[in-house]
Tab-separated table of C-alpha atoms in Angstrom:
chain	number	residue	atom	x	y	z
Z	1076	MET	CA	-63.661	34.765	-25.711
Z	1077	LYS	CA	-61.397	32.309	-23.976
Z	1078	ALA	CA	-58.366	34.442	-24.890
Z	1079	GLN	CA	-59.993	37.505	-23.326
Z	1080	GLN	CA	-60.652	35.622	-20.109
Z	1081	GLU	CA	-57.028	34.455	-19.984
Z	1082	ARG	CA	-55.806	38.006	-20.541
Z	1083	LYS	CA	-58.157	39.241	-17.818
Z	1084	MET	CA	-56.943	36.576	-15.402
Z	1085	LYS	CA	-53.331	37.361	-16.235
Z	1086	LYS	CA	-53.972	41.070	-15.671
Z	1087	GLU	CA	-55.534	40.351	-12.285
Z	1088	GLU	CA	-52.579	38.161	-11.338
Z	1089	ASP	CA	-50.186	40.915	-12.389
Z	1090	GLU	CA	-52.102	43.476	-10.351
Z	1091	SER	CA	-52.097	41.170	-7.354
Z	1092	LEU	CA	-48.366	40.644	-7.762
Z	1093	ILE	CA	-47.761	44.380	-8.059
Z	1094	PHE	CA	-49.885	45.034	-4.981
Z	1095	TYR	CA	-47.967	42.360	-3.077
Z	1096	LEU	CA	-44.619	43.779	-4.190
Z	1097	LYS	CA	-45.700	47.288	-3.170
Z	1098	LYS	CA	-46.556	46.022	0.300
Z	1099	GLU	CA	-43.184	44.278	0.491
Z	1100	VAL	CA	-41.380	47.475	-0.535
Z	1101	GLU	CA	-43.326	49.527	2.025
Z	1102	ALA	CA	-42.525	47.010	4.754
Z	1103	ALA	CA	-38.857	47.015	3.713
Z	1104	LEU	CA	-38.776	50.827	3.838
Z	1105	LEU	CA	-40.309	50.823	7.308
Z	1106	ARG	CA	-37.734	48.304	8.506
Z	1107	THR	CA	-34.962	50.392	6.932
Z	1108	ASP	CA	-36.168	53.564	8.686
Z	1109	SER	CA	-36.391	51.696	11.968
Z	1110	LEU	CA	-32.890	50.281	11.569
Z	1111	GLU	CA	-31.466	53.683	10.599
Z	1112	LYS	CA	-33.044	55.281	13.656
Z	1113	GLU	CA	-31.673	52.524	15.877
Z	1114	ASN	CA	-28.260	52.921	14.249
Z	1115	ARG	CA	-28.249	56.670	14.951
Z	1116	GLU	CA	-29.188	56.068	18.577
Z	1117	LEU	CA	-26.443	53.469	18.938
Z	1118	ARG	CA	-23.889	55.843	17.415
Z	1119	GLN	CA	-24.861	58.547	19.910
Z	1120	GLU	CA	-24.579	56.054	22.750
Z	1121	VAL	CA	-21.123	54.974	21.525
Z	1122	VAL	CA	-19.964	58.609	21.419
Z	1123	ARG	CA	-21.281	59.183	24.944
Z	1124	LEU	CA	-19.649	56.034	26.292
Z	1125	LYS	CA	-16.321	56.856	24.633
Z	1126	ALA	CA	-16.364	60.315	26.225
Z	1127	GLN	CA	-17.183	58.773	29.611
Z	1128	ILE	CA	-14.439	56.154	29.232
Z	1129	THR	CA	-11.894	58.853	28.358
Z	1130	SER	CA	-12.919	60.887	31.398
Z	1131	LEU	CA	-12.755	57.875	33.710
Z	1132	LYS	CA	-9.370	56.778	32.300
Z	1133	ALA	CA	-7.923	60.239	32.917
Z	1134	HIS	CA	-9.305	60.209	36.460
Z	1135	ASP	CA	-8.001	56.676	37.056
Z	1136	ASN	CA	-4.532	57.564	35.795
Z	1137	GLU	CA	-4.497	60.596	38.066
Z	1138	ARG	CA	-5.384	58.388	41.025
Z	1139	LYS	CA	-2.686	55.882	40.120
Z	1140	SER	CA	-0.135	58.674	39.885
Z	1141	MET	CA	-1.143	59.916	43.356
Z	1142	LEU	CA	-0.945	56.358	44.685
Z	1143	TRP	CA	2.569	55.918	43.320
Z	1144	LYS	CA	3.654	59.165	44.977
Z	1145	LYS	CA	2.085	58.095	48.265
Z	1146	LEU	CA	3.988	54.833	48.250
Z	1147	GLN	CA	7.222	56.662	47.500
Z	1148	ASN	CA	6.751	59.279	50.237
Z	1149	PRO	CA	6.944	56.898	53.249
Z	1150	PHE	CA	10.342	55.651	52.067
Z	1151	ASP	CA	11.538	59.235	51.547
Z	1152	SER	CA	10.196	60.168	54.986
Z	1153	SER	CA	11.987	57.204	56.511
Z	1154	LYS	CA	15.291	58.260	54.925
Z	1155	THR	CA	14.838	61.855	56.105
Z	1156	GLN	CA	14.047	60.708	59.627
Z	1157	VAL	CA	17.127	58.509	59.741
Z	1158	PHE	CA	19.265	61.440	58.601
Z	1159	GLN	CA	17.732	63.757	61.233
Z	1160	GLN	CA	18.162	61.081	63.881
Z	1161	LYS	CA	21.869	60.764	63.057
Z	1162	GLN	CA	22.349	64.524	63.289
Z	1163	SER	CA	20.572	64.660	66.602
Z	1164	ASP	CA	22.618	61.753	67.956
Z	1165	SER	CA	25.901	63.386	66.954
Z	1166	VAL	CA	24.971	66.648	68.736
Z	1167	LYS	CA	23.404	65.187	71.881
Z	1168	VAL	CA	25.255	61.893	72.260
Z	1169	SER	CA	26.486	62.827	75.704
Z	1170	GLU	CA	22.975	63.670	76.915
Z	1171	ARG	CA	21.304	60.451	75.771
Z	1172	SER	CA	21.527	56.921	76.931
Z	1173	VAL	CA	20.635	53.704	75.153
Z	1174	GLU	CA	17.507	53.285	77.350
Z	1175	HIS	CA	16.039	56.643	76.236
Z	1176	SER	CA	16.728	56.326	72.508
Z	1177	SER	CA	13.535	55.764	70.463
Z	1178	PRO	CA	13.535	53.298	67.543
Z	1179	ARG	CA	12.845	54.468	63.964
Z	1180	PRO	CA	9.108	54.087	63.155
Z	1181	SER	CA	8.188	51.397	60.666
Z	1182	LEU	CA	6.356	51.898	57.356
Z	1183	GLN	CA	3.119	50.630	58.890
Z	1184	GLU	CA	3.400	53.095	61.800
Z	1185	LEU	CA	3.934	55.970	59.388
Z	1186	ALA	CA	0.848	54.910	57.435
Z	1187	ALA	CA	-1.130	54.646	60.678
Z	1188	ARG	CA	-0.106	58.190	61.689
Z	1189	LYS	CA	-1.247	59.464	58.316
Z	1190	GLU	CA	-4.578	57.662	58.700
Z	1191	LYS	CA	-5.324	59.378	62.003
Z	1192	GLN	CA	-5.115	62.807	60.325
Z	1193	ALA	CA	-7.853	61.892	57.813
Z	1194	LYS	CA	-10.489	60.435	60.151
Z	1195	VAL	CA	-12.459	63.641	60.712
Z	1196	PRO	CA	-14.018	64.794	57.413
Z	1197	ASN	CA	-14.320	68.422	56.475
Z	1198	PRO	CA	-17.896	69.601	55.883
Z	1199	PRO	CA	-18.868	69.933	52.222
Z	1200	PRO	CA	-19.283	73.387	50.689
Z	1201	ARG	CA	-22.824	74.669	50.814
Z	1202	PRO	CA	-24.572	75.925	47.665
Z	1203	THR	CA	-24.111	79.623	47.020
Z	1204	SER	CA	-26.465	79.878	44.058
Z	1205	VAL	CA	-28.522	82.599	45.759
Z	1206	ALA	CA	-25.908	85.179	44.808
Z	1207	PRO	CA	-23.895	84.848	41.578
Z	1208	PRO	CA	-20.137	84.442	42.077
Z	1209	SER	CA	-18.055	87.570	41.801
Z	1210	LEU	CA	-15.452	87.961	39.084
Z	1211	LYS	CA	-12.660	87.614	41.633
Z	1212	GLU	CA	-14.096	84.362	43.010
Z	1213	ALA	CA	-14.552	83.027	39.519
Z	1214	ASN	CA	-10.915	83.805	38.686
Z	1215	ASP	CA	-9.737	82.240	41.948
Z	1216	ASN	CA	-11.572	79.052	41.006
Z	1217	LYS	CA	-10.138	79.189	37.491
Z	1218	LEU	CA	-13.699	79.140	36.202
Z	1219	PRO	CA	-15.139	82.224	34.467
Z	1220	PRO	CA	-18.615	83.369	35.495
Z	1221	PRO	CA	-21.407	81.982	33.334
Z	1222	PRO	CA	-22.242	84.167	30.327
Z	1223	PRO	CA	-25.474	86.176	30.280
Z	1224	PRO	CA	-28.597	84.508	28.890
Z	1225	PRO	CA	-28.527	84.361	25.106
Z	1226	PRO	CA	-30.389	87.121	23.287
Z	1227	ASN	CA	-33.565	86.396	21.379
Z	1228	MET	CA	-32.445	84.438	18.334
Z	1229	SER	CA	-35.334	85.745	16.264
Z	1230	SER	CA	-35.019	89.499	16.701
Z	1231	GLY	CA	-32.863	92.336	15.440
Z	1232	SER	CA	-29.704	91.833	13.405
Z	1233	LYS	CA	-29.202	88.395	14.970
Z	1234	ALA	CA	-32.379	86.976	13.362
Z	1235	VAL	CA	-31.720	83.343	12.564
Z	1236	ARG	CA	-33.428	81.484	9.760
Z	1237	ARG	CA	-32.905	78.174	8.032
Z	1238	VAL	CA	-31.109	78.273	4.687
Z	1239	PRO	CA	-32.014	75.213	2.567
Z	1240	GLU	CA	-29.309	76.225	0.075
Z	1241	VAL	CA	-26.644	75.258	2.618
Z	1242	VAL	CA	-27.919	71.681	2.787
Z	1243	GLU	CA	-28.472	71.462	-0.978
Z	1244	PHE	CA	-25.006	72.819	-1.832
Z	1245	TYR	CA	-23.292	70.459	0.612
Z	1246	ARG	CA	-25.183	67.436	-0.737
Z	1247	LEU	CA	-24.373	68.474	-4.292
Z	1248	LEU	CA	-20.655	68.433	-3.531
Z	1249	THR	CA	-20.767	65.196	-1.527
Z	1250	ARG	CA	-22.612	63.419	-4.330
Z	1251	ARG	CA	-19.977	64.721	-6.733
Z	1252	ASP	CA	-17.182	63.219	-4.701
Z	1253	ALA	CA	-18.371	60.733	-2.080
Z	1254	HIS	CA	-14.834	59.919	-0.968
Z	1255	MET	CA	-14.318	63.418	0.438
Z	1256	GLU	CA	-16.385	62.606	3.505
Z	1257	ASN	CA	-13.607	60.585	5.170
Z	1258	ARG	CA	-12.759	62.029	8.539
Z	1259	THR	CA	-9.413	62.029	10.211
Z	1260	ASN	CA	-9.275	60.900	13.802
Z	1261	SER	CA	-8.070	63.529	16.226
Z	1262	ALA	CA	-4.722	62.822	17.817
Z	1263	ALA	CA	-5.013	61.042	21.095
Z	1264	VAL	CA	-3.729	62.842	24.144
Z	1265	PRO	CA	-0.796	60.960	25.585
Z	1266	VAL	CA	-1.360	59.653	29.073
Z	1267	VAL	CA	0.953	58.291	31.666
Z	1268	ALA	CA	1.642	54.637	30.934
Z	1269	PHE	CA	1.333	52.224	33.830
Z	1270	THR	CA	2.508	48.796	32.741
Z	1271	PRO	CA	0.910	45.657	34.200
Z	1272	SER	CA	4.189	44.753	35.831
Z	1273	MET	CA	4.315	48.111	37.640
Z	1274	ILE	CA	0.724	47.789	38.868
Z	1275	GLY	CA	1.374	44.196	39.891
Z	1276	GLU	CA	4.401	45.302	41.863
Z	1277	ILE	CA	2.347	47.951	43.671
Z	1278	GLU	CA	-0.501	45.590	44.534
Z	1279	ASN	CA	1.895	42.952	45.817
Z	1280	ARG	CA	3.440	45.269	48.357
Z	1281	SER	CA	2.343	44.206	51.779
Z	1282	SER	CA	2.291	47.831	52.922
Z	1283	TYR	CA	-0.145	48.704	50.116
Z	1284	LEU	CA	-2.524	45.840	50.955
Z	1285	SER	CA	-2.349	46.462	54.665
Z	1286	ALA	CA	-3.018	50.178	54.116
Z	1287	ILE	CA	-6.152	49.341	52.098
Z	1288	LYS	CA	-7.326	46.935	54.782
Z	1289	SER	CA	-6.659	49.537	57.418
Z	1290	ASP	CA	-8.684	52.163	55.533
Z	1291	VAL	CA	-11.594	49.761	55.090
Z	1292	GLU	CA	-11.655	48.937	58.811
Z	1293	LYS	CA	-10.839	52.305	60.370
Z	1294	GLN	CA	-12.430	54.755	57.938
Z	1295	LYS	CA	-15.955	53.323	57.899
Z	1296	GLU	CA	-17.468	56.304	59.671
Z	1297	PHE	CA	-15.618	58.706	57.396
Z	1298	ILE	CA	-16.718	56.893	54.211
Z	1299	ASN	CA	-20.309	56.519	55.429
Z	1300	PHE	CA	-20.347	60.284	55.941
Z	1301	LEU	CA	-19.209	60.794	52.336
Z	1302	ILE	CA	-21.817	58.312	51.075
Z	1303	LYS	CA	-24.556	60.239	52.841
Z	1304	GLU	CA	-23.344	63.571	51.456
Z	1305	VAL	CA	-23.140	62.318	47.865
Z	1306	GLU	CA	-26.526	60.580	47.988
Z	1307	SER	CA	-28.301	63.600	49.485
Z	1308	SER	CA	-26.567	66.197	47.306
Z	1309	ALA	CA	-28.911	68.341	45.213
Z	1310	PHE	CA	-28.079	71.621	43.498
Z	1311	ASN	CA	-30.010	74.509	42.000
Z	1312	ASP	CA	-27.085	75.866	40.019
Z	1313	ILE	CA	-24.397	74.000	38.078
Z	1314	SER	CA	-21.750	76.401	39.399
Z	1315	ASP	CA	-22.207	74.813	42.856
Z	1316	VAL	CA	-21.280	71.351	41.558
Z	1317	LYS	CA	-17.614	72.166	40.883
Z	1318	PRO	CA	-16.689	73.099	44.513
Z	1319	PHE	CA	-18.591	70.046	45.758
Z	1320	VAL	CA	-16.650	67.758	43.406
Z	1321	LYS	CA	-13.370	69.386	44.459
Z	1322	TRP	CA	-14.272	68.854	48.111
Z	1323	LEU	CA	-15.187	65.218	47.456
Z	1324	ASP	CA	-11.944	64.502	45.581
Z	1325	ASP	CA	-9.907	66.183	48.326
Z	1326	GLU	CA	-11.587	64.049	50.977
Z	1327	LEU	CA	-11.149	60.836	48.985
Z	1328	SER	CA	-7.483	61.626	48.372
Z	1329	SER	CA	-6.839	60.800	52.053
Z	1330	LEU	CA	-7.497	57.136	51.197
Z	1331	VAL	CA	-4.522	55.103	50.061
Z	1332	ASP	CA	-6.422	54.039	46.910
Z	1333	GLU	CA	-9.915	55.420	46.347
Z	1334	ARG	CA	-11.313	52.684	44.103
Z	1335	ALA	CA	-9.642	49.809	45.954
Z	1336	VAL	CA	-11.116	50.987	49.257
Z	1337	LEU	CA	-14.570	52.003	48.012
Z	1338	LYS	CA	-15.186	48.662	46.306
Z	1339	HIS	CA	-15.535	47.241	49.829
Z	1340	PHE	CA	-18.523	49.584	50.349
Z	1341	PRO	CA	-21.305	48.378	48.010
Z	1342	GLN	CA	-23.532	51.268	49.084
Z	1343	TRP	CA	-21.072	53.808	47.622
Z	1344	PRO	CA	-23.059	55.796	44.950
Z	1345	GLU	CA	-20.420	55.409	42.243
Z	1346	ARG	CA	-22.695	56.329	39.314
Z	1347	LYS	CA	-23.806	59.573	40.933
Z	1348	ALA	CA	-20.267	60.501	41.971
Z	1349	ASP	CA	-19.051	59.915	38.407
Z	1350	ALA	CA	-21.985	61.926	37.024
Z	1351	LEU	CA	-21.154	64.829	39.360
Z	1352	ARG	CA	-17.529	64.810	38.193
Z	1353	GLU	CA	-18.588	64.597	34.559
Z	1354	ALA	CA	-21.052	67.497	34.927
Z	1355	ALA	CA	-18.467	69.722	36.611
Z	1356	PHE	CA	-15.837	69.003	33.949
Z	1357	ASN	CA	-18.301	69.375	31.043
Z	1358	TYR	CA	-19.585	72.692	32.387
Z	1359	ARG	CA	-16.048	73.992	32.747
Z	1360	ASP	CA	-15.104	72.747	29.269
Z	1361	LEU	CA	-18.224	74.264	27.689
Z	1362	ILE	CA	-17.562	77.676	29.241
Z	1363	ASN	CA	-13.952	77.567	28.039
Z	1364	LEU	CA	-15.079	76.413	24.572
Z	1365	GLU	CA	-17.665	79.192	24.285
Z	1366	SER	CA	-15.027	81.721	25.305
Z	1367	GLU	CA	-12.593	80.388	22.678
Z	1368	VAL	CA	-15.215	80.421	19.927
Z	1369	SER	CA	-16.613	83.875	20.701
Z	1370	SER	CA	-13.137	85.451	20.903
Z	1371	PHE	CA	-11.558	83.567	17.984
Z	1372	GLN	CA	-9.407	85.756	15.734
Z	1373	ASP	CA	-8.069	84.584	12.401
Z	1374	ASN	CA	-4.511	85.642	11.677
Z	1375	PRO	CA	-4.100	86.076	7.895
Z	1376	LYS	CA	-0.389	85.331	8.280
Z	1377	ASP	CA	-1.088	81.822	9.586
Z	1378	PRO	CA	-0.856	79.037	6.962
Z	1379	LEU	CA	-4.246	78.001	5.617
Z	1380	ILE	CA	-4.024	74.427	6.948
Z	1381	LEU	CA	-3.174	75.669	10.452
Z	1382	ALA	CA	-5.956	78.277	10.504
Z	1383	LEU	CA	-8.656	75.924	9.212
Z	1384	GLY	CA	-7.413	73.139	11.486
Z	1385	ARG	CA	-7.891	75.331	14.570
Z	1386	MET	CA	-11.440	76.214	13.544
Z	1387	GLN	CA	-12.265	72.599	12.705
Z	1388	ALA	CA	-11.007	71.494	16.124
Z	1389	LEU	CA	-13.348	73.979	17.822
Z	1390	GLU	CA	-16.258	72.846	15.651
Z	1391	ARG	CA	-15.565	69.181	16.469
Z	1392	SER	CA	-15.687	70.002	20.173
Z	1393	ILE	CA	-19.045	71.710	19.645
Z	1394	ASP	CA	-20.302	68.696	17.687
Z	1395	ASN	CA	-19.201	66.242	20.400
Z	1396	MET	CA	-21.088	68.229	23.024
Z	1397	GLU	CA	-24.198	68.364	20.830
Z	1398	ARG	CA	-24.107	64.605	20.167
Z	1399	THR	CA	-24.091	63.718	23.863
Z	1400	ARG	CA	-26.369	66.525	25.054
Z	1401	GLU	CA	-29.638	64.563	25.288
Z	1402	SER	CA	-28.104	61.620	27.140
Z	1403	MET	CA	-26.352	63.996	29.566
Z	1404	ILE	CA	-29.599	65.864	30.299
Z	1405	LYS	CA	-31.370	62.593	31.130
Z	1406	ARG	CA	-28.555	61.337	33.355
Z	1407	TYR	CA	-28.094	64.618	35.234
Z	1408	ARG	CA	-31.836	64.986	35.791
Z	1409	ASP	CA	-31.981	61.476	37.299
Z	1410	PHE	CA	-29.254	62.385	39.825
Z	1411	GLN	CA	-30.642	65.854	40.695
Z	1412	ILE	CA	-27.757	67.577	38.933
Z	1413	PRO	CA	-28.569	70.907	37.205
Z	1414	TRP	CA	-29.051	70.327	33.485
Z	1415	GLU	CA	-30.775	73.523	32.273
Z	1416	TRP	CA	-27.428	74.920	31.073
Z	1417	LEU	CA	-27.531	72.271	28.335
Z	1418	LEU	CA	-30.765	73.678	26.873
Z	1419	ASP	CA	-30.960	76.201	24.045
Z	1420	THR	CA	-31.880	78.837	26.639
Z	1421	GLY	CA	-28.635	78.218	28.533
Z	1422	LEU	CA	-24.979	77.950	27.591
Z	1423	ILE	CA	-25.793	75.910	24.474
Z	1424	GLY	CA	-27.891	78.801	23.143
Z	1425	GLN	CA	-24.990	81.170	23.700
Z	1426	MET	CA	-22.725	78.688	21.921
Z	1427	LYS	CA	-25.037	78.642	18.903
Z	1428	LEU	CA	-24.791	82.407	18.531
Z	1429	SER	CA	-21.016	82.278	18.949
Z	1430	SER	CA	-20.746	79.571	16.281
Z	1431	PHE	CA	-21.919	82.094	13.641
Z	1432	ARG	CA	-18.729	84.036	14.176
Z	1433	LEU	CA	-16.641	80.916	13.674
Z	1434	ALA	CA	-18.555	80.008	10.498
Z	1435	LYS	CA	-18.104	83.515	9.032
Z	1436	VAL	CA	-14.368	83.477	9.657
Z	1437	TYR	CA	-14.021	79.986	8.135
Z	1438	LEU	CA	-16.122	80.804	5.058
Z	1439	LYS	CA	-14.344	84.094	4.391
Z	1440	ARG	CA	-10.904	82.497	4.727
Z	1441	THR	CA	-11.934	79.658	2.392
Z	1442	THR	CA	-13.500	82.029	-0.158
Z	1443	LYS	CA	-10.408	84.223	-0.195
Z	1444	GLU	CA	-8.155	81.221	-0.775
Z	1445	LEU	CA	-10.368	79.962	-3.619
Z	1446	GLN	CA	-10.312	83.388	-5.269
Z	1447	LEU	CA	-6.524	83.593	-5.079
Z	1448	ASN	CA	-6.127	80.135	-6.590
Z	1449	ASP	CA	-8.818	80.587	-9.284
Z	1450	CYS	CA	-10.460	77.380	-7.949
Z	1451	SER	CA	-7.957	75.204	-9.815
Z	1452	GLY	CA	-7.490	71.922	-7.994
Z	1453	GLU	CA	-9.324	73.298	-4.956
Z	1454	ASP	CA	-12.343	70.955	-4.948
Z	1455	ASN	CA	-11.354	69.546	-1.553
Z	1456	LEU	CA	-11.127	73.047	-0.051
Z	1457	LEU	CA	-14.545	73.929	-1.480
Z	1458	LEU	CA	-16.048	70.782	0.018
Z	1459	GLN	CA	-14.454	71.532	3.392
Z	1460	GLY	CA	-16.038	74.988	3.387
Z	1461	ALA	CA	-19.455	73.576	2.420
Z	1462	ARG	CA	-19.196	70.861	5.099
Z	1463	PHE	CA	-18.232	73.375	7.781
Z	1464	ALA	CA	-21.161	75.621	6.827
Z	1465	TYR	CA	-23.526	72.644	6.825
Z	1466	ARG	CA	-22.467	71.400	10.278
Z	1467	VAL	CA	-22.734	74.836	11.912
Z	1468	HIS	CA	-26.074	75.425	10.159
Z	1469	GLN	CA	-27.468	72.149	11.501
Z	1470	PHE	CA	-26.169	72.815	15.011
Z	1471	ALA	CA	-27.405	76.409	15.262
Z	1472	GLY	CA	-30.687	75.788	13.427
Z	1473	GLY	CA	-29.896	78.303	10.687
Z	1474	PHE	CA	-27.703	81.333	9.911
Z	1475	ASP	CA	-27.872	85.030	10.680
Z	1476	ALA	CA	-27.725	87.609	7.894
Z	1477	GLU	CA	-23.926	88.051	7.934
Z	1478	THR	CA	-23.258	84.318	7.845
Z	1479	ILE	CA	-25.723	83.918	4.962
Z	1480	ARG	CA	-23.779	86.528	2.956
Z	1481	ALA	CA	-20.493	84.751	3.656
Z	1482	PHE	CA	-22.030	81.463	2.510
Z	1483	GLN	CA	-23.460	83.037	-0.668
Z	1484	GLU	CA	-19.976	84.249	-1.644
Z	1485	LEU	CA	-18.564	80.747	-1.230
Z	1486	LYS	CA	-21.463	79.178	-3.111
Z	1487	LYS	CA	-21.049	81.593	-6.059
Z	1488	ILE	CA	-17.394	80.612	-6.464
Z	1489	GLY	CA	-18.274	76.940	-6.073
Z	1490	MET	CA	-21.049	77.007	-8.677
Z	1491	ASP	CA	-18.759	78.838	-11.122
Z	1492	SER	CA	-16.105	76.156	-10.675
Z	1493	LEU	CA	-18.655	73.367	-11.255
Z	1494	LYS	CA	-19.611	74.902	-14.596
Z	1495	GLN	CA	-16.016	74.804	-15.846
């Protein structure tokens, strides 16, 4: 009897322990899910910030280059004026006297003359979203007209449906060789290098500092006008943002150093100005990217690595845009910048349809190469094809019928090779 009671007590203790451990496991799983979600959000934020930093660095380097040229021009102008003065003196020496000869203007006077030309701002371009831009105007602006709205993604031959096999096949291969997932960093675009010593030399020039001080004092009305225009700017169509940004940059280029001068105006809406620039550049880049993807042609004569590399570069650009899309929509909406083109019903939707073409070309090229090589030693190529299909599938929300057939051909070869 006593033994039964002990066994019963032990069983109850075990059950209590199991129940406690289950609760601990559930709590641990909830914490893990929460941390994974937070990690994903942080990764997206890092990608967005890196893209913004790259854009701002390029803009800053462009401004520094313009500044360097501006500082060089007064000296060149001075030399030219001296040369012209000597020529004039040699021709008209008998007609001039010492009392009537004018002295050569100083560097500060030249800067002052230049300042006077920039005091009256040009009016900003007004939105023209009522009528769509003509093809000629779009070509003149080096920006193609926006593509037509995407067709219904659930009708006709372009019917799109999810293909679970794509995800399963990709995960099968990644589990088989986890080390294949390593990604290579894209080559960084070289930028103009401005060493600290060069920047220090520029900032120490008295003419540079006096020109900044002069702009701050004499261009207040001009800058306040720009502040008002940027703060009150609102657009119905993203195509109107690009000419406004061009106008703003042209106006600011009259300052000796945009950032050095504007930091003396705390009311300058820097975040909105940067968001306007970013939106204009991203819209232009997305249109160009969609055009590249939709018109991509694979040349069978190109080496395999070159051909696949070109397609992977396009896909990476698509992926970067998709990663930052939600944060861009929120930021643009806050600053009254058109953001609808980032929705699936806008340019992004058109990009999704165009990505099918890229996936088909990639899968067919990969399948053909695997067939020619009898799959021997081509595990990495097979994984690349599966990864490419998976990424496009996740971005577009599925495949159309033609892309599904191209994937099935690759999968058949892959499954046959796994059986060997």
